[in-house]
PDB file of C-alpha atoms and ligand atoms in Angstrom:
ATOM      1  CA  UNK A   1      -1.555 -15.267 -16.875  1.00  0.00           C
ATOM      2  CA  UNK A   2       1.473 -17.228 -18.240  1.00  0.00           C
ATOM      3  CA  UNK A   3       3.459 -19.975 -16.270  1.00  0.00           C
ATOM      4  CA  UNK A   4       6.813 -20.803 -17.664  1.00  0.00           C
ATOM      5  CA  UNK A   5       5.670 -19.049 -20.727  1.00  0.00           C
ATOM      6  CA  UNK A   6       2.488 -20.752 -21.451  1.00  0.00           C
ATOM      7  CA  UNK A   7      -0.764 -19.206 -21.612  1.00  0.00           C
ATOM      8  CA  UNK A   8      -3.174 -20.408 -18.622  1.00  0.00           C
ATOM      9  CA  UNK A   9      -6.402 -21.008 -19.880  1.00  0.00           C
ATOM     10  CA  UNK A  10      -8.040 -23.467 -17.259  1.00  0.00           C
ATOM     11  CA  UNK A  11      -9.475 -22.405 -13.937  1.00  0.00           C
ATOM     12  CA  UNK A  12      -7.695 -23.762 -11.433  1.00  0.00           C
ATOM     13  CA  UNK A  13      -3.855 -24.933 -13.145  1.00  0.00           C
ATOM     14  CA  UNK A  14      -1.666 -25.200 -10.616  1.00  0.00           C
ATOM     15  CA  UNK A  15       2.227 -23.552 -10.308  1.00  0.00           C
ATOM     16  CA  UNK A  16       4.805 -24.414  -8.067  1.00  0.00           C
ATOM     17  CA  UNK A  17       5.778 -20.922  -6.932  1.00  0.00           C
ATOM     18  CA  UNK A  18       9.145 -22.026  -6.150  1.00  0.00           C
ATOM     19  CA  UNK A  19      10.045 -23.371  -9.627  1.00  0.00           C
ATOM     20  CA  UNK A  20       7.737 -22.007 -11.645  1.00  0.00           C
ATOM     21  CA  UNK A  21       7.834 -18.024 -13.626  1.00  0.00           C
ATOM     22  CA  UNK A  22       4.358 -17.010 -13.187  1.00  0.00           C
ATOM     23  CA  UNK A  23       3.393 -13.703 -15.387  1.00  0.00           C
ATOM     24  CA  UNK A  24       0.646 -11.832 -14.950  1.00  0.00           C
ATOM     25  CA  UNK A  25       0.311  -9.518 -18.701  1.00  0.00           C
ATOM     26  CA  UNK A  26       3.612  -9.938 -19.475  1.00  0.00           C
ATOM     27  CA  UNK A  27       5.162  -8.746 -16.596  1.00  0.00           C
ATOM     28  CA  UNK A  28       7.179 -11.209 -13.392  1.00  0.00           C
ATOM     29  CA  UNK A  29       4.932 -11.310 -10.093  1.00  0.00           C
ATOM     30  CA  UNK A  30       5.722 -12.404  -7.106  1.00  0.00           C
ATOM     31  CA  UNK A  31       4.213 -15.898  -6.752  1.00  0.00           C
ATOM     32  CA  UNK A  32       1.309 -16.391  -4.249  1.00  0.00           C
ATOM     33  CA  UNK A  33       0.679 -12.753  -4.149  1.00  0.00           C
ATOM     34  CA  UNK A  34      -3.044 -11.403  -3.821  1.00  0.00           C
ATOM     35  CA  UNK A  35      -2.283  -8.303  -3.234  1.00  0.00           C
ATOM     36  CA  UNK A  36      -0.861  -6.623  -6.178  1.00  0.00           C
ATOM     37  CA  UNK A  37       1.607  -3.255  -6.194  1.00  0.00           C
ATOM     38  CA  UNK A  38       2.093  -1.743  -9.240  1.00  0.00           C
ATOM     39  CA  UNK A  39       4.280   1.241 -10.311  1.00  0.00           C
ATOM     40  CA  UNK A  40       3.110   3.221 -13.351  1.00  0.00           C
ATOM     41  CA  UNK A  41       4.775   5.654 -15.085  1.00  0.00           C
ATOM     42  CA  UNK A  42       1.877   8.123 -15.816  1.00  0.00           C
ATOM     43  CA  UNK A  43       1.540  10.417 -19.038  1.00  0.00           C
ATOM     44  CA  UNK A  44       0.378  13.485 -18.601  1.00  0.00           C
ATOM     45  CA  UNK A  45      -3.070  13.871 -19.837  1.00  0.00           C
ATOM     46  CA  UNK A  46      -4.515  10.574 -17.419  1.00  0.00           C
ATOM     47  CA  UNK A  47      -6.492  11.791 -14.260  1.00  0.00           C
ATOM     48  CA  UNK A  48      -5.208   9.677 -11.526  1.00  0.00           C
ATOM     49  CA  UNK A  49      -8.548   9.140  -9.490  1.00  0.00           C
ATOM     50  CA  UNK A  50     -10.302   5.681 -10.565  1.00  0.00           C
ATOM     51  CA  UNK A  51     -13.650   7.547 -11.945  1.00  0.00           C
ATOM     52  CA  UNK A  52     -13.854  11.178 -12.683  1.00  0.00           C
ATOM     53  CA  UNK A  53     -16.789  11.712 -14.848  1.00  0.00           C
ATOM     54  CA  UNK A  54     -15.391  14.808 -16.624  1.00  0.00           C
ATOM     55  CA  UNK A  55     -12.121  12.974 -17.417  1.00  0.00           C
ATOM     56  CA  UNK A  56     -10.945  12.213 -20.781  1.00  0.00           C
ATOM     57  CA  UNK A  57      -8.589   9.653 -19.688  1.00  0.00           C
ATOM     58  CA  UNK A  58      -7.616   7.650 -16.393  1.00  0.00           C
ATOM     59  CA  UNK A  59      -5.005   5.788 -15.064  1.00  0.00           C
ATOM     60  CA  UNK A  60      -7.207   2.919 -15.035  1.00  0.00           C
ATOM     61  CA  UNK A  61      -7.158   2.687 -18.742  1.00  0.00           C
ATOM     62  CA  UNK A  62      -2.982   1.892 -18.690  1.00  0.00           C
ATOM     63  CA  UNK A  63      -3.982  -0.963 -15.633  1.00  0.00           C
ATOM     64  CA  UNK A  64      -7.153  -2.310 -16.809  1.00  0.00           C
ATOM     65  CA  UNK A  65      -5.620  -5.606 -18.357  1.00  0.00           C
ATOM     66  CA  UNK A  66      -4.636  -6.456 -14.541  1.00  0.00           C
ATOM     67  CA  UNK A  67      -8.008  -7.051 -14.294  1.00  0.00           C
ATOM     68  CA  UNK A  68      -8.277  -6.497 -10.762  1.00  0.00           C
ATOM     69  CA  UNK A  69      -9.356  -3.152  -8.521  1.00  0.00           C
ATOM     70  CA  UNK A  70      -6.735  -1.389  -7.852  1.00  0.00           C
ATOM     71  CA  UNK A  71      -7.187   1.783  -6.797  1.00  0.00           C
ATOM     72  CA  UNK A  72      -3.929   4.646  -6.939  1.00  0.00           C
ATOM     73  CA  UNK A  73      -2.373   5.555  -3.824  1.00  0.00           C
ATOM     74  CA  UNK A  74      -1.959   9.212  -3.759  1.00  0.00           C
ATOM     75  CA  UNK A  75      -2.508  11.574  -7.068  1.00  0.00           C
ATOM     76  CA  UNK A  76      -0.824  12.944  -9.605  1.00  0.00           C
ATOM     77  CA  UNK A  77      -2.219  16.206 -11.197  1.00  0.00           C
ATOM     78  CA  UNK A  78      -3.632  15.177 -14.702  1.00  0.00           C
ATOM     79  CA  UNK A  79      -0.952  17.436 -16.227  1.00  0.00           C
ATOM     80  CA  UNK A  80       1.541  16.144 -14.028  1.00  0.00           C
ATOM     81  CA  UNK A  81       3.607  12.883 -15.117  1.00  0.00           C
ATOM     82  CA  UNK A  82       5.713  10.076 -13.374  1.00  0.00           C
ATOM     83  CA  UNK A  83       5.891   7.333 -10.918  1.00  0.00           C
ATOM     84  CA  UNK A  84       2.653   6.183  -9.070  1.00  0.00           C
ATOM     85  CA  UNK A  85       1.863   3.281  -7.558  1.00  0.00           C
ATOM     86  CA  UNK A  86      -1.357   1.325  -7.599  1.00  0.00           C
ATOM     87  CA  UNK A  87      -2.515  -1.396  -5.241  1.00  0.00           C
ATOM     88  CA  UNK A  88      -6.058  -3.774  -3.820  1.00  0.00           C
ATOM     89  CA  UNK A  89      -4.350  -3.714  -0.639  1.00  0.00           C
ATOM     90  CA  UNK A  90      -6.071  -1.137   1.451  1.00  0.00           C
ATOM     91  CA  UNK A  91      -3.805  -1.564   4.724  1.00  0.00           C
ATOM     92  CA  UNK A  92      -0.880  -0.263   2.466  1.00  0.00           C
ATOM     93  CA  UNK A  93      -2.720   2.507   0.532  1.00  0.00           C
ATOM     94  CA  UNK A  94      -3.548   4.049   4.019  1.00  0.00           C
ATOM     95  CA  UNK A  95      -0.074   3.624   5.635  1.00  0.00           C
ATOM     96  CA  UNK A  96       1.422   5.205   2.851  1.00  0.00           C
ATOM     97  CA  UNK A  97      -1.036   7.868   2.333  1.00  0.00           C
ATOM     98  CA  UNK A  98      -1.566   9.068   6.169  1.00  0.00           C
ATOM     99  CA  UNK A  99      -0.454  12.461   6.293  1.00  0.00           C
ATOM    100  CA  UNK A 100       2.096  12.142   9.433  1.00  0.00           C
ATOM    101  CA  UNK A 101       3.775   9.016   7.886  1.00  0.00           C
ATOM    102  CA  UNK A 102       4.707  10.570   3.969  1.00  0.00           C
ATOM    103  CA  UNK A 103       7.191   9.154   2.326  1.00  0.00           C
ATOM    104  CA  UNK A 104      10.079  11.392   0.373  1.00  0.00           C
ATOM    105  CA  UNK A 105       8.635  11.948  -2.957  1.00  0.00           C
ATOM    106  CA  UNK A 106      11.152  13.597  -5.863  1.00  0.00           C
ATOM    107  CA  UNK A 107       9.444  16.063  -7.875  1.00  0.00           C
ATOM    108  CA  UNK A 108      11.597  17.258 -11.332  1.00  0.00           C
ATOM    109  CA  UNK A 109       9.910  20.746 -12.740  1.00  0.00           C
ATOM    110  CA  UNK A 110      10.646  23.080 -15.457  1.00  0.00           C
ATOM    111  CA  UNK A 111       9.594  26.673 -14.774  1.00  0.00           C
ATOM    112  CA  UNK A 112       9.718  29.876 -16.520  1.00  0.00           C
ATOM    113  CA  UNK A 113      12.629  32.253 -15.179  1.00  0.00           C
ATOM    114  CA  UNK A 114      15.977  31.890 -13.909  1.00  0.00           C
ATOM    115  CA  UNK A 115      15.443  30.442 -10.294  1.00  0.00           C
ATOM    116  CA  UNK A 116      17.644  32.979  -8.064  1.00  0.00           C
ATOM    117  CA  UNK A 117      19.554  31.302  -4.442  1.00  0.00           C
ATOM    118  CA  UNK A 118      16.809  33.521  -2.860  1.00  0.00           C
ATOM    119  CA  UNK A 119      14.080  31.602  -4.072  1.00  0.00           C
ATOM    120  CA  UNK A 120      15.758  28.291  -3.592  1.00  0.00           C
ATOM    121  CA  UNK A 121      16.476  29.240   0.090  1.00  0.00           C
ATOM    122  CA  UNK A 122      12.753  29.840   0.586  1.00  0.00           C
ATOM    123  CA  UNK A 123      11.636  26.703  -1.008  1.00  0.00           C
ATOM    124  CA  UNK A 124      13.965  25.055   1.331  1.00  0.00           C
ATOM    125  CA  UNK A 125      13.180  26.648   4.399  1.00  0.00           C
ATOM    126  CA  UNK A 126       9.403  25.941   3.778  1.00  0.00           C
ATOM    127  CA  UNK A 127       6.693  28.682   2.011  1.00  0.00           C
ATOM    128  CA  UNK A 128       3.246  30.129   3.434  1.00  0.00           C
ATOM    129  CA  UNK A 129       0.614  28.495   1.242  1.00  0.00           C
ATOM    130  CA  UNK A 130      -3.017  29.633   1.304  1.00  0.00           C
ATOM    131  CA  UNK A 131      -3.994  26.836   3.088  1.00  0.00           C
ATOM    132  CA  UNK A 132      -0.666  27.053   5.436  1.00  0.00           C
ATOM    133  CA  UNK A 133       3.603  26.698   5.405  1.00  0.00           C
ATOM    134  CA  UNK A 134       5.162  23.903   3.612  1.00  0.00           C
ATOM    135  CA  UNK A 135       7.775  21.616   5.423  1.00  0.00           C
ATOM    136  CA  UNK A 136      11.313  22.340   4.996  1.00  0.00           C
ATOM    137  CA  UNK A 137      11.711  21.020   1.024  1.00  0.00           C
ATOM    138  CA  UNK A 138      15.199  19.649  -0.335  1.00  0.00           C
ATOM    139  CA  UNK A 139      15.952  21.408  -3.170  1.00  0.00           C
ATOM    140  CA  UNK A 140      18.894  21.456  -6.572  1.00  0.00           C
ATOM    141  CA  UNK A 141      18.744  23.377  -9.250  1.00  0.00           C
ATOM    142  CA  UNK A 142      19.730  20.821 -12.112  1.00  0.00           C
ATOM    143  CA  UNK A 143      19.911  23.496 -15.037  1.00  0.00           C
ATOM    144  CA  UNK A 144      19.044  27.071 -16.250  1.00  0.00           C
ATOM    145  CA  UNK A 145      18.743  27.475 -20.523  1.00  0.00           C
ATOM    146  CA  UNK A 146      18.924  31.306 -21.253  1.00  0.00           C
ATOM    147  CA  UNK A 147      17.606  30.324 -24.891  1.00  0.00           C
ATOM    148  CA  UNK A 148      14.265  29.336 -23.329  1.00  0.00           C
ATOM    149  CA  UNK A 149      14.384  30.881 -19.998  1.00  0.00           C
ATOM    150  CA  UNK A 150      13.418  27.907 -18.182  1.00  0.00           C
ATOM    151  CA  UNK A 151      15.271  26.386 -14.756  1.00  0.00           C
ATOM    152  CA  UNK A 152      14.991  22.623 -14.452  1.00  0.00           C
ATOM    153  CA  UNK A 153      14.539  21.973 -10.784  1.00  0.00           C
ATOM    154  CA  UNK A 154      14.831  19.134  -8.177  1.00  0.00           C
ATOM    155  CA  UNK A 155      12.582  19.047  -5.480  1.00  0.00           C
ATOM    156  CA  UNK A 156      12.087  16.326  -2.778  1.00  0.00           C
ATOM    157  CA  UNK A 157       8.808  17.045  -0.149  1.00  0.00           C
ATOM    158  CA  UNK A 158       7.196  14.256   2.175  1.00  0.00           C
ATOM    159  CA  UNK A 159       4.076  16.629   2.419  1.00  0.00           C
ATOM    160  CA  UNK A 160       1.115  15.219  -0.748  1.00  0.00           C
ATOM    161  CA  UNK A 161      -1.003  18.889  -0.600  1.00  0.00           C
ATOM    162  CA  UNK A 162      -2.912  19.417  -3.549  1.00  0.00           C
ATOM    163  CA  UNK A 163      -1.153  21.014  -6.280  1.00  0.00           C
ATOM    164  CA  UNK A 164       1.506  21.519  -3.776  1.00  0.00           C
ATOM    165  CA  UNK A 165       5.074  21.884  -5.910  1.00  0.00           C
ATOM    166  CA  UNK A 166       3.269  24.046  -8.775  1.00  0.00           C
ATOM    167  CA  UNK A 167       2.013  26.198  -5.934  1.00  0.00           C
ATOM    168  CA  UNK A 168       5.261  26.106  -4.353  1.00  0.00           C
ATOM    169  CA  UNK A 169       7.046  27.310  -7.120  1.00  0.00           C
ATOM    170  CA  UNK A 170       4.357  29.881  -8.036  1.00  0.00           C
ATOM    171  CA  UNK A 171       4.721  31.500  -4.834  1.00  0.00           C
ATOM    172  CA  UNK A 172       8.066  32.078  -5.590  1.00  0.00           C
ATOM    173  CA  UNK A 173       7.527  33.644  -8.940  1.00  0.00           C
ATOM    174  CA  UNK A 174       7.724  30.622 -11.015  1.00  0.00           C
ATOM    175  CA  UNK A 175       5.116  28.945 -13.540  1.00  0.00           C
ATOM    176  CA  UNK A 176       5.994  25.440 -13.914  1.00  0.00           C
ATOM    177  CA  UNK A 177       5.717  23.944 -17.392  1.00  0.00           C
ATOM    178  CA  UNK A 178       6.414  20.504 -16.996  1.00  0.00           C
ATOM    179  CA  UNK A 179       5.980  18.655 -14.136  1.00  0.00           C
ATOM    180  CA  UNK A 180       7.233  14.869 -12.986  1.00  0.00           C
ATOM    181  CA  UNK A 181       7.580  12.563 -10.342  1.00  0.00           C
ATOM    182  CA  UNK A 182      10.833  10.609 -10.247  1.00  0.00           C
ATOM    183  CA  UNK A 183      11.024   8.828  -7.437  1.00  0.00           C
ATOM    184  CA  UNK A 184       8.880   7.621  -4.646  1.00  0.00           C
ATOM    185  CA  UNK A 185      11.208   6.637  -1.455  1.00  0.00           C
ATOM    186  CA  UNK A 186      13.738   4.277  -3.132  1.00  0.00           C
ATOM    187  CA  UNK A 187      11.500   3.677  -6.505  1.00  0.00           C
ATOM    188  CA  UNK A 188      11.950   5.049  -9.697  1.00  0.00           C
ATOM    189  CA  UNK A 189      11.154   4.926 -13.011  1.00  0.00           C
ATOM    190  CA  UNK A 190      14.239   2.837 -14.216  1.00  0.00           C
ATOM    191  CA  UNK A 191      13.196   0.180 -16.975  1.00  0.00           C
ATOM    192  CA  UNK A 192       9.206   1.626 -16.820  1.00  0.00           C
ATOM    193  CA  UNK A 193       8.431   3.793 -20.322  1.00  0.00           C
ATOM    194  CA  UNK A 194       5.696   6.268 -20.005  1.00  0.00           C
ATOM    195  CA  UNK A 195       2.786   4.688 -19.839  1.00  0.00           C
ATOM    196  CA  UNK A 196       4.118   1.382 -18.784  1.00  0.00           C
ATOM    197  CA  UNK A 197       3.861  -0.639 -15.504  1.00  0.00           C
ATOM    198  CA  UNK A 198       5.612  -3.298 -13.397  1.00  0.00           C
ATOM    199  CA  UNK A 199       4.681  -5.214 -10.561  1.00  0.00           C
ATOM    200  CA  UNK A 200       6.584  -3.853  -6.943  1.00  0.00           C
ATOM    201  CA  UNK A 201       8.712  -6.976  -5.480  1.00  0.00           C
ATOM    202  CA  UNK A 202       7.926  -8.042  -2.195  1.00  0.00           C
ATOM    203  CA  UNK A 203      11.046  -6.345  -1.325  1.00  0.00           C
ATOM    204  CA  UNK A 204      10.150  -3.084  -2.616  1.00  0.00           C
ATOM    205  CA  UNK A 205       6.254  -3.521  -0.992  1.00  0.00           C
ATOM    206  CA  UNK A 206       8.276  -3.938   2.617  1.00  0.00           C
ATOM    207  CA  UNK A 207      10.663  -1.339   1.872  1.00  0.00           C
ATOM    208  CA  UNK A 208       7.836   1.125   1.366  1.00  0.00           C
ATOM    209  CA  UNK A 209       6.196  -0.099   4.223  1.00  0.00           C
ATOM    210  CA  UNK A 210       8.970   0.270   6.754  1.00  0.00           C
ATOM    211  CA  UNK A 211       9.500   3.987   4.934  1.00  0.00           C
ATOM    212  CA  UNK A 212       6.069   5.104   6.178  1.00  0.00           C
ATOM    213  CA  UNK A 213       6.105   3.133   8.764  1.00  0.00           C
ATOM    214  CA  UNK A 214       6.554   6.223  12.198  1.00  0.00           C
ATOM    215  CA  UNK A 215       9.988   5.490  13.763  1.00  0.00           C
ATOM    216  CA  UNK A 216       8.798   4.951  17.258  1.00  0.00           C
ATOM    217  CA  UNK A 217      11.584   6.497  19.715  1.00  0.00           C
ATOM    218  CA  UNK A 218      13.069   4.357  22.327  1.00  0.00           C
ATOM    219  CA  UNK A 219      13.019   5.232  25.661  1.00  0.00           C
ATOM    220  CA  UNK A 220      16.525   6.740  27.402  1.00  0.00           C
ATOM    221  CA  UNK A 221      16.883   3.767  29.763  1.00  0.00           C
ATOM    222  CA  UNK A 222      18.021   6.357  32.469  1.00  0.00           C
ATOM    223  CA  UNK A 223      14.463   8.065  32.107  1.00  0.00           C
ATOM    224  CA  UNK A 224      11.916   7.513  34.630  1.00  0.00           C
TER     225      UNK A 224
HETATM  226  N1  URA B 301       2.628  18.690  -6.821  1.00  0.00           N
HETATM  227  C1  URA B 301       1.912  19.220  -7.824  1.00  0.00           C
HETATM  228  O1  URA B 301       1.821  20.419  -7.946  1.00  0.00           O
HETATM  229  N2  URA B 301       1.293  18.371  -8.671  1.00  0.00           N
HETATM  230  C2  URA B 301       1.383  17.040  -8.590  1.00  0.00           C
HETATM  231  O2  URA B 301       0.814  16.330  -9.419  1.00  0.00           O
HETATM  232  C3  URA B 301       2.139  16.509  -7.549  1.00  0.00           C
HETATM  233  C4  URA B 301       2.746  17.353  -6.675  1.00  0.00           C
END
């Protein structure tokens, strides 16, 4: 940890969190924070679960510096890469994780074929998976290359099923290639290089939370 630039070495220096820049690795954190939030632009090739026996690589490895447990909220496919976040706060993890409260997550995939208004209309009106139907997706088709035959795709779902764009787009009749997440509610991947991190702002950490947060509907003042 640095304050004003200057390595911390002693247990216990004190910063005035008003005045002073603490870092934490290099990177700006919110002063007084315990709980840390950290985006991380994944590579492909990095499981995102903290231990996986059989894995060659983890997320943890890009985070470890940190030096605190963090665990990821919500996964990313070990061939898939992009925007994660990481936290120690377990309140958070949960509230953004719980099924009924996802947040809009942006999905950018290149797939084999020319992807036909057909199949866009069915990704957007929701498809049957094996283990059942998809919400309603939003979804653009950024670019088709007939010298490769691929379709670069936008897709935005709220739903976190395993696997769930590449089996989206299979069912369809597309393979995907290449696979990222670009944006997670309001965050992206602006200023982060693959395999890179920042710390979340408070800001960003409330924003989230109010995201996933279930809009409770008010009551029609006329109703009995
Ligand atoms: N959908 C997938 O198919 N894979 C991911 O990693 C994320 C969403």
């Amino acid at each position: 940890m640095t304050v004003n630039g200057e390595l911390i070495t002693q247990l216990g220096a004190k910063a005035d969190p008003d005045r002073d820049e603490i870092s934490l690795d290099g990177k700006p954190i919110e002063p007084g924070q315990d709980k840390l939030y950290v985006l991380l632009n994944k590579p492909t090739g990095y499981t995102s679960t903290r231990f996986d026996r059989f894995a060659k690589n983890t997320v943890m490895e890009l985070v470890d510096t940190i030096g605190t447990y963090l665990y990821p909220v919500g996964r990313l496919d070990v061939d898939t890469s992009g925007l994660m976040v990481l936290t120690n706060d377990g309140d958070f993890a949960q509230l953004i994780m719980h099924p009924s409260h996802q947040i809009e997550k942006t999905y950018v995939a290149e797939v084999h074929g020319k992807i036909n208004a057909e199949a866009l209309n069915a990704l957007e009106r929701g498809i049957e998976l094996d283990d059942g139907p998809t919400a309603p997706a939003k979804v653009h088709l950024i670019s088709y290359s007939p010298e490769t035959d691929i379709s670069k795709v936008e897709l935005i779902i709220h739903e976190g099923r395993k696997r769930q764009v590449r089996r989206m787009l299979a069912a369809v009749g597309h393979r995907v290639v290449k696979l990222a997440r670009v944006r997670l509610g309001d965050l992206d991947l602006k200023g982060v290089p693959e395999g890179q991190y920042r710390f979340l702002t408070q800001k960003e950490v409330s924003r989230l939370k109010k995201l996933a947060t279930p809009k409770t509907t008010k009551k029609d003042p006329g109703a009995r």
